[in-house]
Tab-separated table of C-alpha atoms and ligand atoms in Angstrom:
chain	number	residue	atom	x	y	z
Q	1	MET	CA	127.262	131.492	202.451
Q	2	THR	CA	128.082	133.648	199.573
Q	3	GLU	CA	131.340	134.625	198.604
Q	4	GLN	CA	131.488	138.183	199.277
Q	5	LYS	CA	133.022	140.362	196.022
Q	6	ALA	CA	134.158	143.993	196.140
Q	7	ILE	CA	133.834	145.365	192.236
Q	8	LEU	CA	135.766	147.969	190.368
Q	9	HIS	CA	135.588	149.533	187.998
Q	10	LEU	CA	138.397	150.955	185.602
Q	11	PRO	CA	138.139	153.346	182.968
Q	12	GLY	CA	137.438	151.776	179.439
Q	13	GLN	CA	136.625	148.340	180.721
Q	14	GLU	CA	134.617	145.884	181.777
Q	15	ALA	CA	133.759	146.326	185.996
Q	16	ILE	CA	136.004	143.637	187.362
Q	17	GLU	CA	135.038	141.296	190.390
Q	18	LEU	CA	137.794	140.604	193.519
Q	19	PRO	CA	137.101	138.076	195.586
Q	20	ILE	CA	136.626	139.185	199.336
Q	21	ILE	CA	138.475	136.493	201.595
Q	22	LYS	CA	138.061	136.239	204.936
Q	23	GLY	CA	140.749	135.625	207.756
Q	24	THR	CA	139.647	133.853	211.436
Q	25	ALA	CA	139.908	137.426	213.088
Q	26	GLY	CA	141.751	141.123	211.733
Q	27	ASN	CA	140.384	142.884	207.964
Q	28	ASP	CA	139.288	140.973	205.698
Q	29	VAL	CA	141.364	140.847	202.749
Q	30	ILE	CA	140.313	141.702	198.869
Q	31	ASP	CA	141.872	139.112	196.081
Q	32	ILE	CA	143.111	141.703	194.048
Q	33	SER	CA	145.629	139.043	191.839
Q	34	SER	CA	143.244	138.628	188.962
Q	35	LEU	CA	144.741	142.715	187.858
Q	36	GLY	CA	147.306	142.104	186.508
Q	37	LYS	CA	145.418	141.045	183.357
Q	38	ALA	CA	143.446	144.467	183.218
Q	39	GLY	CA	146.921	146.123	183.009
Q	40	TYR	CA	147.315	147.525	186.359
Q	41	PHE	CA	149.621	147.592	189.329
Q	42	THR	CA	148.291	148.014	193.250
Q	43	TYR	CA	150.391	150.569	194.780
Q	44	ASP	CA	151.088	150.750	198.409
Q	45	PRO	CA	154.337	152.149	199.384
Q	46	GLY	CA	155.531	150.749	202.751
Q	47	PHE	CA	152.688	147.803	203.007
Q	48	LEU	CA	150.224	150.204	204.732
Q	49	VAL	CA	147.487	147.724	203.555
Q	50	THR	CA	148.775	144.876	202.041
Q	51	ALA	CA	148.491	141.178	202.944
Q	52	SER	CA	151.539	139.727	201.569
Q	53	CYS	CA	151.192	136.090	202.517
Q	54	GLU	CA	148.484	133.997	204.672
Q	55	SER	CA	150.171	132.661	207.951
Q	56	ALA	CA	148.692	131.391	210.745
Q	57	ILE	CA	151.472	131.990	213.924
Q	58	THR	CA	150.782	135.472	215.110
Q	59	TYR	CA	147.742	137.860	214.970
Q	60	ILE	CA	147.793	141.400	216.173
Q	61	ASP	CA	144.611	143.587	216.680
Q	62	GLY	CA	146.128	146.636	216.859
Q	63	ASP	CA	143.122	149.004	217.649
Q	64	LYS	CA	142.504	146.911	220.206
Q	65	GLY	CA	146.074	145.883	221.783
Q	66	ILE	CA	145.861	142.348	221.631
Q	67	LEU	CA	148.672	140.233	220.575
Q	68	LEU	CA	148.103	135.987	220.042
Q	69	HIS	CA	150.878	133.763	219.209
Q	70	ARG	CA	149.282	131.248	217.607
Q	71	GLY	CA	145.896	131.928	219.449
Q	72	TYR	CA	147.446	132.758	223.106
Q	73	PRO	CA	147.475	136.770	224.245
Q	74	ILE	CA	151.380	137.158	224.492
Q	75	ALA	CA	150.163	138.487	228.646
Q	76	GLN	CA	149.736	134.980	229.400
Q	77	LEU	CA	151.943	133.896	227.746
Q	78	ALA	CA	154.794	135.692	229.390
Q	79	GLU	CA	152.720	135.079	232.937
Q	80	LYS	CA	153.147	131.451	232.778
Q	81	SER	CA	154.932	129.937	229.865
Q	82	ASP	CA	158.567	130.426	229.479
Q	83	TYR	CA	160.850	130.945	226.188
Q	84	LEU	CA	161.225	127.304	225.162
Q	85	GLU	CA	157.415	126.918	225.179
Q	86	VAL	CA	157.256	129.240	223.686
Q	87	CYS	CA	158.654	128.392	220.744
Q	88	TYR	CA	157.555	124.906	220.110
Q	89	LEU	CA	154.162	126.885	220.445
Q	90	LEU	CA	155.497	129.319	217.900
Q	91	LEU	CA	157.097	126.396	215.157
Q	92	ASN	CA	154.390	123.520	215.678
Q	93	GLY	CA	151.326	125.799	216.072
Q	94	ARG	CA	150.011	124.224	219.433
Q	95	LEU	CA	151.672	123.447	222.921
Q	96	PRO	CA	153.222	121.040	224.224
Q	97	ASP	CA	152.796	117.743	226.271
Q	98	LYS	CA	155.157	117.020	229.248
Q	99	ASN	CA	157.157	114.534	226.777
Q	100	GLU	CA	157.495	116.969	224.152
Q	101	PHE	CA	158.131	119.617	225.451
Q	102	ASP	CA	160.998	117.808	227.630
Q	103	LYS	CA	162.236	116.182	223.884
Q	104	PHE	CA	162.792	119.899	222.348
Q	105	HIS	CA	164.117	121.256	225.210
Q	106	SER	CA	166.557	118.233	225.136
Q	107	ILE	CA	167.847	119.006	221.638
Q	108	VAL	CA	167.812	122.604	222.066
Q	109	LEU	CA	170.512	122.605	224.615
Q	110	HIS	CA	172.182	120.138	222.834
Q	111	HIS	CA	173.099	121.936	219.802
Q	112	THR	CA	174.134	124.954	221.531
Q	113	MET	CA	177.030	124.338	220.384
Q	114	ILE	CA	178.651	125.809	217.112
Q	115	HIS	CA	181.280	124.683	215.110
Q	116	GLU	CA	184.728	125.617	216.307
Q	117	GLN	CA	186.687	126.630	212.903
Q	118	LEU	CA	183.025	129.535	213.199
Q	119	ALA	CA	184.820	130.201	216.754
Q	120	LYS	CA	187.861	131.750	214.337
Q	121	LEU	CA	185.561	133.155	212.354
Q	122	TYR	CA	185.902	136.010	214.932
Q	123	GLN	CA	189.012	136.598	215.089
Q	124	GLY	CA	189.043	138.238	211.112
Q	125	PHE	CA	186.889	140.775	212.706
Q	126	ARG	CA	187.554	144.210	213.895
Q	127	ARG	CA	187.296	144.142	218.106
Q	128	ASP	CA	185.765	147.429	217.987
Q	129	SER	CA	183.062	146.088	215.065
Q	130	HIS	CA	179.005	146.464	216.782
Q	131	PRO	CA	178.010	143.163	217.633
Q	132	MET	CA	174.805	143.221	215.499
Q	133	ALA	CA	177.931	143.135	212.101
Q	134	ILE	CA	178.791	140.215	213.227
Q	135	MET	CA	176.123	138.189	213.978
Q	136	VAL	CA	175.246	139.513	210.161
Q	137	GLY	CA	178.604	137.456	209.193
Q	138	VAL	CA	178.297	134.469	211.984
Q	139	VAL	CA	175.165	133.806	211.337
Q	140	GLY	CA	175.568	134.135	207.334
Q	141	ALA	CA	178.350	131.401	207.714
Q	142	LEU	CA	176.027	129.229	209.664
Q	143	SER	CA	174.995	128.058	205.656
Q	144	ALA	CA	178.933	127.068	205.537
Q	145	PHE	CA	179.330	124.759	208.047
Q	146	TYR	CA	176.465	122.593	208.168
Q	147	HIS	CA	175.768	121.240	205.016
Q	148	ASP	CA	173.764	118.444	206.128
Q	149	SER	CA	170.885	120.858	206.728
Q	150	LEU	CA	170.768	122.908	203.850
Q	151	ASP	CA	168.521	121.044	201.564
Q	152	ILE	CA	165.125	123.359	202.316
Q	153	THR	CA	162.977	120.787	199.636
Q	154	ASN	CA	163.693	118.246	202.880
Q	155	VAL	CA	161.141	118.203	206.694
Q	156	LYS	CA	163.976	117.690	208.781
Q	157	HIS	CA	166.790	119.250	206.896
Q	158	ARG	CA	164.585	122.463	207.553
Q	159	GLU	CA	163.715	120.969	211.610
Q	160	VAL	CA	167.318	120.768	212.081
Q	161	ALA	CA	167.705	124.068	210.667
Q	162	ALA	CA	165.298	125.844	212.604
Q	163	TYR	CA	166.231	123.568	216.191
Q	164	ARG	CA	170.408	124.493	215.341
Q	165	LEU	CA	169.639	128.884	214.280
Q	166	ILE	CA	167.458	128.704	217.652
Q	167	SER	CA	169.956	126.995	219.851
Q	168	LYS	CA	173.408	128.533	218.688
Q	169	MET	CA	171.699	132.517	218.365
Q	170	PRO	CA	172.671	132.837	222.053
Q	171	THR	CA	176.727	131.450	221.922
Q	172	LEU	CA	176.715	133.421	218.815
Q	173	ALA	CA	175.818	136.285	220.160
Q	174	ALA	CA	177.523	136.184	224.106
Q	175	MET	CA	180.826	134.984	221.507
Q	176	SER	CA	180.628	138.758	219.794
Q	177	TYR	CA	179.902	139.914	223.259
Q	178	LYS	CA	183.245	138.450	224.270
Q	179	TYR	CA	185.296	138.897	221.364
Q	180	SER	CA	185.064	143.105	221.794
Q	181	ASN	CA	185.742	143.015	225.274
Q	182	GLY	CA	188.768	141.080	225.272
Q	183	GLN	CA	187.295	138.050	226.720
Q	184	PRO	CA	187.494	134.292	226.687
Q	185	PHE	CA	184.274	133.020	224.664
Q	186	VAL	CA	182.364	131.452	227.407
Q	187	TYR	CA	181.113	127.549	225.953
Q	188	PRO	CA	177.367	126.615	227.034
Q	189	ASP	CA	175.929	124.909	230.089
Q	190	ASN	CA	173.593	122.650	228.737
Q	191	SER	CA	172.172	122.364	232.804
Q	192	LEU	CA	170.965	125.445	232.504
Q	193	SER	CA	167.674	126.950	231.436
Q	194	TYR	CA	167.878	128.968	227.701
Q	195	ALA	CA	167.885	132.223	229.626
Q	196	GLY	CA	170.509	131.399	232.331
Q	197	ASN	CA	173.117	130.347	230.204
Q	198	PHE	CA	173.094	133.025	227.476
Q	199	LEU	CA	173.181	135.323	230.632
Q	200	LYS	CA	176.116	132.826	231.934
Q	201	MET	CA	178.237	132.941	228.323
Q	202	MET	CA	178.095	137.326	228.173
Q	203	PHE	CA	178.869	137.397	232.231
Q	204	ALA	CA	181.194	134.461	232.950
Q	205	VAL	CA	184.923	134.895	233.487
Q	206	PRO	CA	186.978	131.427	234.107
Q	207	CYS	CA	188.869	132.902	237.534
Q	208	GLU	CA	185.705	133.164	238.515
Q	209	GLU	CA	182.056	130.775	239.802
Q	210	TYR	CA	179.141	132.670	237.792
Q	211	LYS	CA	175.891	132.446	239.513
Q	212	VAL	CA	172.324	132.936	237.511
Q	213	ASN	CA	170.532	135.201	239.440
Q	214	PRO	CA	166.941	133.964	239.284
Q	215	VAL	CA	164.962	136.841	238.805
Q	216	LEU	CA	167.521	138.680	235.707
Q	217	GLU	CA	167.010	134.799	234.529
Q	218	ARG	CA	162.666	134.737	234.553
Q	219	ALA	CA	163.792	138.279	233.540
Q	220	MET	CA	165.866	137.568	230.307
Q	221	ASP	CA	163.116	134.703	229.279
Q	222	LYS	CA	160.242	137.531	229.521
Q	223	ILE	CA	162.701	139.773	226.291
Q	224	PHE	CA	163.133	137.172	224.750
Q	225	ILE	CA	158.848	135.542	224.983
Q	226	LEU	CA	157.883	139.359	224.027
Q	227	HIS	CA	159.864	139.410	221.156
Q	228	ALA	CA	159.369	136.184	219.750
Q	229	ASP	CA	157.093	137.439	217.035
Q	230	HIS	CA	155.505	140.230	215.522
Q	231	GLU	CA	153.222	138.580	212.270
Q	232	GLN	CA	155.067	140.366	208.655
Q	233	ASN	CA	157.453	143.527	210.125
Q	234	ALA	CA	159.876	144.440	208.303
Q	235	SER	CA	162.614	141.690	209.353
Q	236	THR	CA	160.273	138.676	208.620
Q	237	SER	CA	159.430	140.103	205.775
Q	238	THR	CA	162.561	140.169	204.512
Q	239	VAL	CA	163.448	136.343	206.101
Q	240	ARG	CA	160.173	135.360	203.765
Q	241	LEU	CA	161.528	137.222	200.541
Q	242	ALA	CA	165.010	136.125	201.125
Q	243	GLY	CA	163.285	132.678	202.180
Q	244	SER	CA	161.172	132.676	198.835
Q	245	SER	CA	163.804	132.337	195.959
Q	246	GLY	CA	164.510	128.880	197.907
Q	247	ALA	CA	167.981	130.961	199.619
Q	248	ASN	CA	169.210	128.548	202.646
Q	249	PRO	CA	167.476	129.197	205.943
Q	250	PHE	CA	171.120	130.487	207.654
Q	251	ALA	CA	171.395	133.185	204.969
Q	252	CYS	CA	167.410	134.193	204.932
Q	253	ILE	CA	167.721	134.936	209.068
Q	254	ALA	CA	171.428	136.952	208.131
Q	255	ALA	CA	168.937	138.824	205.990
Q	256	GLY	CA	166.745	139.209	208.565
Q	257	ILE	CA	169.177	140.051	210.892
Q	258	ALA	CA	169.578	142.737	209.042
Q	259	SER	CA	166.890	144.335	208.546
Q	260	LEU	CA	166.171	143.761	212.302
Q	261	TRP	CA	168.986	146.344	212.775
Q	262	GLY	CA	167.812	149.434	211.983
Q	263	PRO	CA	166.685	152.507	214.468
Q	264	ALA	CA	163.473	152.858	212.953
Q	265	HIS	CA	163.165	148.950	214.300
Q	266	GLY	CA	164.632	146.778	216.833
Q	267	GLY	CA	167.510	149.809	217.413
Q	268	ALA	CA	164.671	151.681	219.016
Q	269	ASN	CA	165.556	150.328	222.726
Q	270	GLU	CA	169.351	151.821	222.126
Q	271	ALA	CA	167.894	154.441	220.894
Q	272	CYS	CA	165.202	155.782	224.008
Q	273	LEU	CA	167.424	154.879	226.241
Q	274	VAL	CA	169.612	157.023	224.433
Q	275	MET	CA	167.094	159.601	224.566
Q	276	LEU	CA	166.159	159.410	228.300
Q	277	GLU	CA	169.671	160.656	228.693
Q	278	GLU	CA	169.650	163.672	226.750
Q	279	ILE	CA	165.986	164.383	228.690
Q	280	ALA	CA	167.696	163.193	232.312
Q	281	SER	CA	165.189	165.124	234.441
Q	282	VAL	CA	161.952	165.268	234.725
Q	283	ASP	CA	161.986	169.253	234.378
Q	284	ARG	CA	162.830	168.711	230.959
Q	285	ILE	CA	160.429	166.518	229.783
Q	286	PRO	CA	157.845	169.458	228.219
Q	287	GLU	CA	161.327	170.852	226.094
Q	288	PHE	CA	161.154	167.129	224.502
Q	289	ILE	CA	157.388	166.493	224.125
Q	290	ALA	CA	157.758	170.134	222.647
Q	291	ARG	CA	160.427	168.952	219.881
Q	292	ALA	CA	158.517	166.108	219.924
Q	293	LYS	CA	155.341	167.927	218.016
Q	294	ASP	CA	157.350	170.388	215.962
Q	295	LYS	CA	156.931	169.800	212.862
Q	296	ASP	CA	160.524	171.118	211.392
Q	297	ASP	CA	161.762	168.872	214.920
Q	298	PRO	CA	163.250	166.005	213.288
Q	299	PHE	CA	162.604	164.594	216.530
Q	300	ARG	CA	160.746	161.908	217.768
Q	301	LEU	CA	159.807	160.217	221.007
Q	302	MET	CA	161.629	157.023	221.223
Q	303	GLY	CA	159.999	153.839	222.084
Q	304	PHE	CA	156.100	155.573	220.510
Q	305	GLY	CA	154.028	155.063	218.423
Q	306	HIS	CA	154.024	151.499	215.985
Q	307	ARG	CA	153.036	151.312	212.400
Q	308	VAL	CA	150.327	148.453	213.846
Q	309	TYR	CA	149.423	149.753	217.092
Q	310	LYS	CA	146.879	152.319	217.987
Q	311	ASN	CA	146.459	151.329	221.211
Q	312	HIS	CA	148.745	150.165	224.430
Q	313	ASP	CA	151.432	147.442	222.834
Q	314	PRO	CA	150.390	144.654	225.553
Q	315	ARG	CA	154.016	144.069	225.416
Q	316	ALA	CA	155.140	147.550	226.755
Q	317	THR	CA	152.498	146.894	229.263
Q	318	VAL	CA	154.415	143.271	230.744
Q	319	MET	CA	157.813	144.946	230.272
Q	320	ARG	CA	157.325	147.893	232.508
Q	321	LYS	CA	156.854	145.235	235.305
Q	322	THR	CA	159.432	143.962	234.209
Q	323	CYS	CA	161.465	146.478	234.656
Q	324	HIS	CA	160.217	147.570	238.017
Q	325	GLU	CA	160.947	143.872	239.329
Q	326	VAL	CA	164.225	143.944	238.098
Q	327	LEU	CA	164.951	147.187	239.582
Q	328	ASN	CA	163.754	146.337	242.760
Q	329	ASP	CA	165.558	142.967	242.854
Q	330	LEU	CA	169.080	144.688	242.169
Q	331	GLN	CA	168.298	147.590	244.410
Q	332	ILE	CA	168.508	149.805	241.764
Q	333	ASN	CA	167.065	153.552	242.151
Q	334	ASP	CA	167.535	154.037	238.152
Q	335	PRO	CA	166.389	157.927	237.451
Q	336	LEU	CA	165.392	157.189	233.772
Q	337	LEU	CA	162.857	155.404	235.117
Q	338	ASP	CA	161.698	158.392	236.711
Q	339	VAL	CA	162.079	159.668	232.961
Q	340	ALA	CA	160.146	157.523	231.405
Q	341	MET	CA	157.243	157.413	234.109
Q	342	GLU	CA	156.824	160.713	233.583
Q	343	LEU	CA	157.106	161.589	229.657
Q	344	GLU	CA	154.818	158.221	229.379
Q	345	ARG	CA	152.292	160.052	231.683
Q	346	ILE	CA	152.488	163.139	230.437
Q	347	ALA	CA	152.535	162.142	226.833
Q	348	LEU	CA	149.373	159.596	226.938
Q	349	GLU	CA	147.471	163.326	228.292
Q	350	ASP	CA	148.886	164.917	225.150
Q	351	PRO	CA	146.546	165.761	222.725
Q	352	TYR	CA	148.967	165.177	219.941
Q	353	PHE	CA	149.486	161.714	221.088
Q	354	ILE	CA	146.027	161.067	221.821
Q	355	GLU	CA	144.815	162.265	218.162
Q	356	LYS	CA	147.488	160.305	215.985
Q	357	LYS	CA	147.119	157.219	219.388
Q	358	LEU	CA	150.945	157.640	219.530
Q	359	TYR	CA	151.249	154.603	223.109
Q	360	PRO	CA	154.404	152.928	224.514
Q	361	ASN	CA	156.082	150.278	222.917
Q	362	VAL	CA	158.632	147.324	223.633
Q	363	ASP	CA	161.391	149.376	223.385
Q	364	PHE	CA	160.403	152.127	225.978
Q	365	TYR	CA	161.272	150.292	229.500
Q	366	SER	CA	162.959	147.810	227.236
Q	367	GLY	CA	166.514	149.717	227.447
Q	368	ILE	CA	166.453	150.901	231.282
Q	369	VAL	CA	165.471	147.006	232.162
Q	370	LEU	CA	168.396	145.680	230.022
Q	371	GLN	CA	170.739	148.074	231.361
Q	372	ALA	CA	170.322	147.485	234.168
Q	373	MET	CA	171.059	143.979	233.526
Q	374	GLY	CA	174.238	144.931	232.830
Q	375	ILE	CA	174.199	144.155	229.285
Q	376	PRO	CA	175.642	146.820	226.973
Q	377	ARG	CA	173.862	148.827	225.226
Q	378	SER	CA	175.841	147.726	221.186
Q	379	MET	CA	173.930	144.199	222.624
Q	380	PHE	CA	170.445	145.727	222.776
Q	381	THR	CA	168.818	144.719	219.470
Q	382	VAL	CA	171.196	141.704	218.917
Q	383	ILE	CA	169.324	139.971	222.117
Q	384	PHE	CA	166.460	140.815	220.041
Q	385	ALA	CA	167.863	139.082	217.366
Q	386	ILE	CA	168.335	135.944	219.410
Q	387	ALA	CA	164.335	136.240	220.558
Q	388	ARG	CA	163.082	137.050	216.920
Q	389	THR	CA	164.989	133.766	215.584
Q	390	VAL	CA	162.243	131.656	216.601
Q	391	GLY	CA	159.662	134.170	214.507
Q	392	TRP	CA	161.542	134.224	211.198
Q	393	VAL	CA	162.417	131.123	211.619
Q	394	SER	CA	158.428	129.880	212.017
Q	395	HIS	CA	157.328	132.046	209.247
Q	396	TRP	CA	159.468	131.029	206.844
Q	397	LYS	CA	158.461	127.478	207.609
Q	398	GLU	CA	155.031	128.237	207.344
Q	399	MET	CA	156.184	129.520	203.290
Q	400	LEU	CA	157.275	127.204	202.557
Q	401	ASP	CA	155.201	124.297	203.598
Q	402	GLN	CA	152.096	126.700	201.558
Q	403	PRO	CA	151.407	124.865	198.300
Q	404	GLY	CA	152.028	127.090	195.287
Q	405	GLN	CA	154.983	129.109	197.300
Q	406	ARG	CA	156.346	131.478	194.904
Q	407	ILE	CA	159.324	133.909	194.851
Q	408	GLY	CA	157.483	137.502	195.755
Q	409	ARG	CA	158.091	140.672	193.695
Q	410	PRO	CA	156.996	143.463	193.794
Q	411	ARG	CA	156.116	145.329	191.269
Q	412	GLN	CA	156.448	149.210	191.017
Q	413	LEU	CA	154.868	152.511	189.765
Q	414	TYR	CA	157.879	153.574	187.429
Q	415	THR	CA	158.542	157.139	187.365
Q	416	GLY	CA	162.087	157.150	185.402
Q	417	ALA	CA	163.010	158.982	182.619
Q	418	VAL	CA	162.359	156.454	178.570
Q	419	ASP	CA	163.371	156.799	175.112
Q	420	LEU	CA	166.915	158.242	175.981
Q	421	GLN	CA	168.962	157.429	172.993
Q	422	PHE	CA	172.726	156.764	174.044
Q	423	ASP	CA	175.567	159.067	173.061
Q	424	HIS	CA	179.387	157.617	173.289
Q	425	VAL	CA	180.960	159.368	176.089
Q	426	ASP	CA	182.618	161.654	174.470
Q	427	ASP	CA	180.557	163.116	172.173
Q	428	ARG	CA	178.094	163.335	175.938
Q	429	CYS	CA	177.700	167.359	177.160
Q	430	ASN	CA	175.915	167.172	180.110
K	501	ACO	N1	156.842	161.054	218.715
K	501	ACO	C1	155.860	161.983	217.722
K	501	ACO	N2	155.808	161.631	216.673
K	501	ACO	C2	155.657	160.375	216.319
K	501	ACO	C3	156.501	159.591	216.852
K	501	ACO	C4	157.380	159.389	217.760
K	501	ACO	N3	157.485	158.790	218.502
K	501	ACO	N4	155.400	158.445	215.129
K	501	ACO	C5	155.171	159.237	214.726
K	501	ACO	N5	154.369	160.122	214.838
K	501	ACO	C6	153.525	160.763	214.830
K	501	ACO	C7	154.548	161.014	212.877
K	501	ACO	O1	154.835	162.745	212.870
K	501	ACO	C8	153.890	161.008	211.678
K	501	ACO	O2	152.936	163.005	212.366
K	501	ACO	P1	151.948	163.378	211.046
K	501	ACO	O3	150.894	162.339	210.434
K	501	ACO	O4	151.108	164.983	211.480
K	501	ACO	O5	153.443	163.532	209.531
K	501	ACO	C9	152.500	160.036	212.613
K	501	ACO	O6	152.718	159.832	214.275
K	501	ACO	C10	152.253	159.234	211.816
K	501	ACO	O7	153.526	158.438	211.750
K	501	ACO	P2	154.731	157.322	211.007
K	501	ACO	O8	156.141	157.991	210.825
K	501	ACO	O9	153.881	157.983	209.726
K	501	ACO	O10	153.813	156.260	211.510
K	501	ACO	P3	154.884	154.977	211.296
K	501	ACO	O11	153.087	153.543	211.422
K	501	ACO	O12	155.598	154.929	209.432
K	501	ACO	O13	155.469	154.746	211.956
K	501	ACO	C11	156.805	154.108	213.297
K	501	ACO	C12	155.848	154.020	213.488
K	501	ACO	C13	158.507	153.996	212.678
K	501	ACO	C14	157.156	153.060	215.727
K	501	ACO	C15	157.236	155.382	214.327
K	501	ACO	O14	155.933	155.823	215.594
K	501	ACO	C16	158.434	156.264	215.192
K	501	ACO	O15	159.012	156.502	214.269
K	501	ACO	N6	158.563	156.154	216.620
K	501	ACO	C17	159.856	155.873	217.145
K	501	ACO	C18	160.787	154.754	217.147
K	501	ACO	C19	160.305	153.466	217.616
K	501	ACO	O16	160.198	153.704	218.871
K	501	ACO	N7	160.231	152.465	217.238
K	501	ACO	C20	160.186	150.906	217.353
K	501	ACO	C21	158.648	150.290	217.125
K	501	ACO	S1	158.444	148.877	217.729
K	501	ACO	C22	159.826	147.806	217.609
K	501	ACO	O17	159.963	148.171	215.826
K	501	ACO	C23	160.094	146.908	217.823
């Protein structure tokens, strides 16, 4: 097949041929890397149409509402798999056989403890610190404790760092919660599942026996699966950019956590719950829908809309079902669920939301589920960070494995001053 080319006509120059590169699915891309020679950069604030890398990990078709990890639909993974198997899949590119899975499972579960000195680091934080603030600090600090996995040119080191990050994130996260409420840290219990262990480290206290509720364990596992990866989102791109300079993996993941913290990214489920509480009853929904549509009002329907999905977010469908399962099991009759379901129904029939293709995203129901499970709001984004760690690490590894990997360095359209002459401060009169 002949290679297709795009032809670009620039003022006063000969036409430039730009190769069109085909992927296995999704939009083809125009290779503009030769444009610099012509004296031009491309301009795409927010990277709306820029492919920053080549990747074989996750595919999203936002118009059709499709999300695939290594080719497998997210709904199948959420239904039939478990989080650690999805981790293996994302990291290695294929599903494990039984032996490989058992080995992986055992490795992850045997890296769950953290260096005892790292536990002391927590004492340096204020008790009222946001757990995400603590996570940015302690995950970055892992690089001060695990020197034997910092050589990013060594494949073995990269692998060990990946295991350590996936294994230790629930421990660090639960510790950040325990620290905030003054309870003793609970050590990991390697006889439990990844999700069950996290629940135990969150909720167990030394004076009582803790039994993991299997419905909540499965719900937690699904939440982890649904948040495991989402191709080149803000935090993953942050991890890639940080990693492109050769920074160590723990520092790169700390950068990803910082990026995830923002309300337009990982903080949306907390913001959504606050919004549902503010709406409080079904009869107030029209007022909030009107506000969301008002151009002069900054209010947005949290948990609605997505940069990539212009159709149903397939994760939201799984999350809605999980929400009902958890509330049923706990026999909770949460009026917020009624508000959420009615809000979803009204918005999906409203011309504004239809025209702008705004659908509920994964965060719309996840806040209700997490709250029902007893997870405090400040931990919502932390749980997202636990789950997304495998995605970040997989992208980081993929980037380093690619031949010719270079430091990421975007260019800019400069609009500032030029050619100013410096005056000494005594001679300046502004
Ligand atoms: N409520 C009301 N209007 C909205 C919403 C919303 N939730 N989302 C987008 N719009 C409108 C915008 O006002 C804009 O209208 P205009 O064209 O008339 O100016 C149009 O839809 C496009 O919106 P953008 O902000 O340009 O879309 P973008 O792709 O940049 O933003 C985002 C996506 C940030 C997710 C946005 O939809 C939003 O703020 N949603 C609420 C926050 C949220 O739920 N975030 C979670 C994302 S999922 C995740 O990170 C796991």
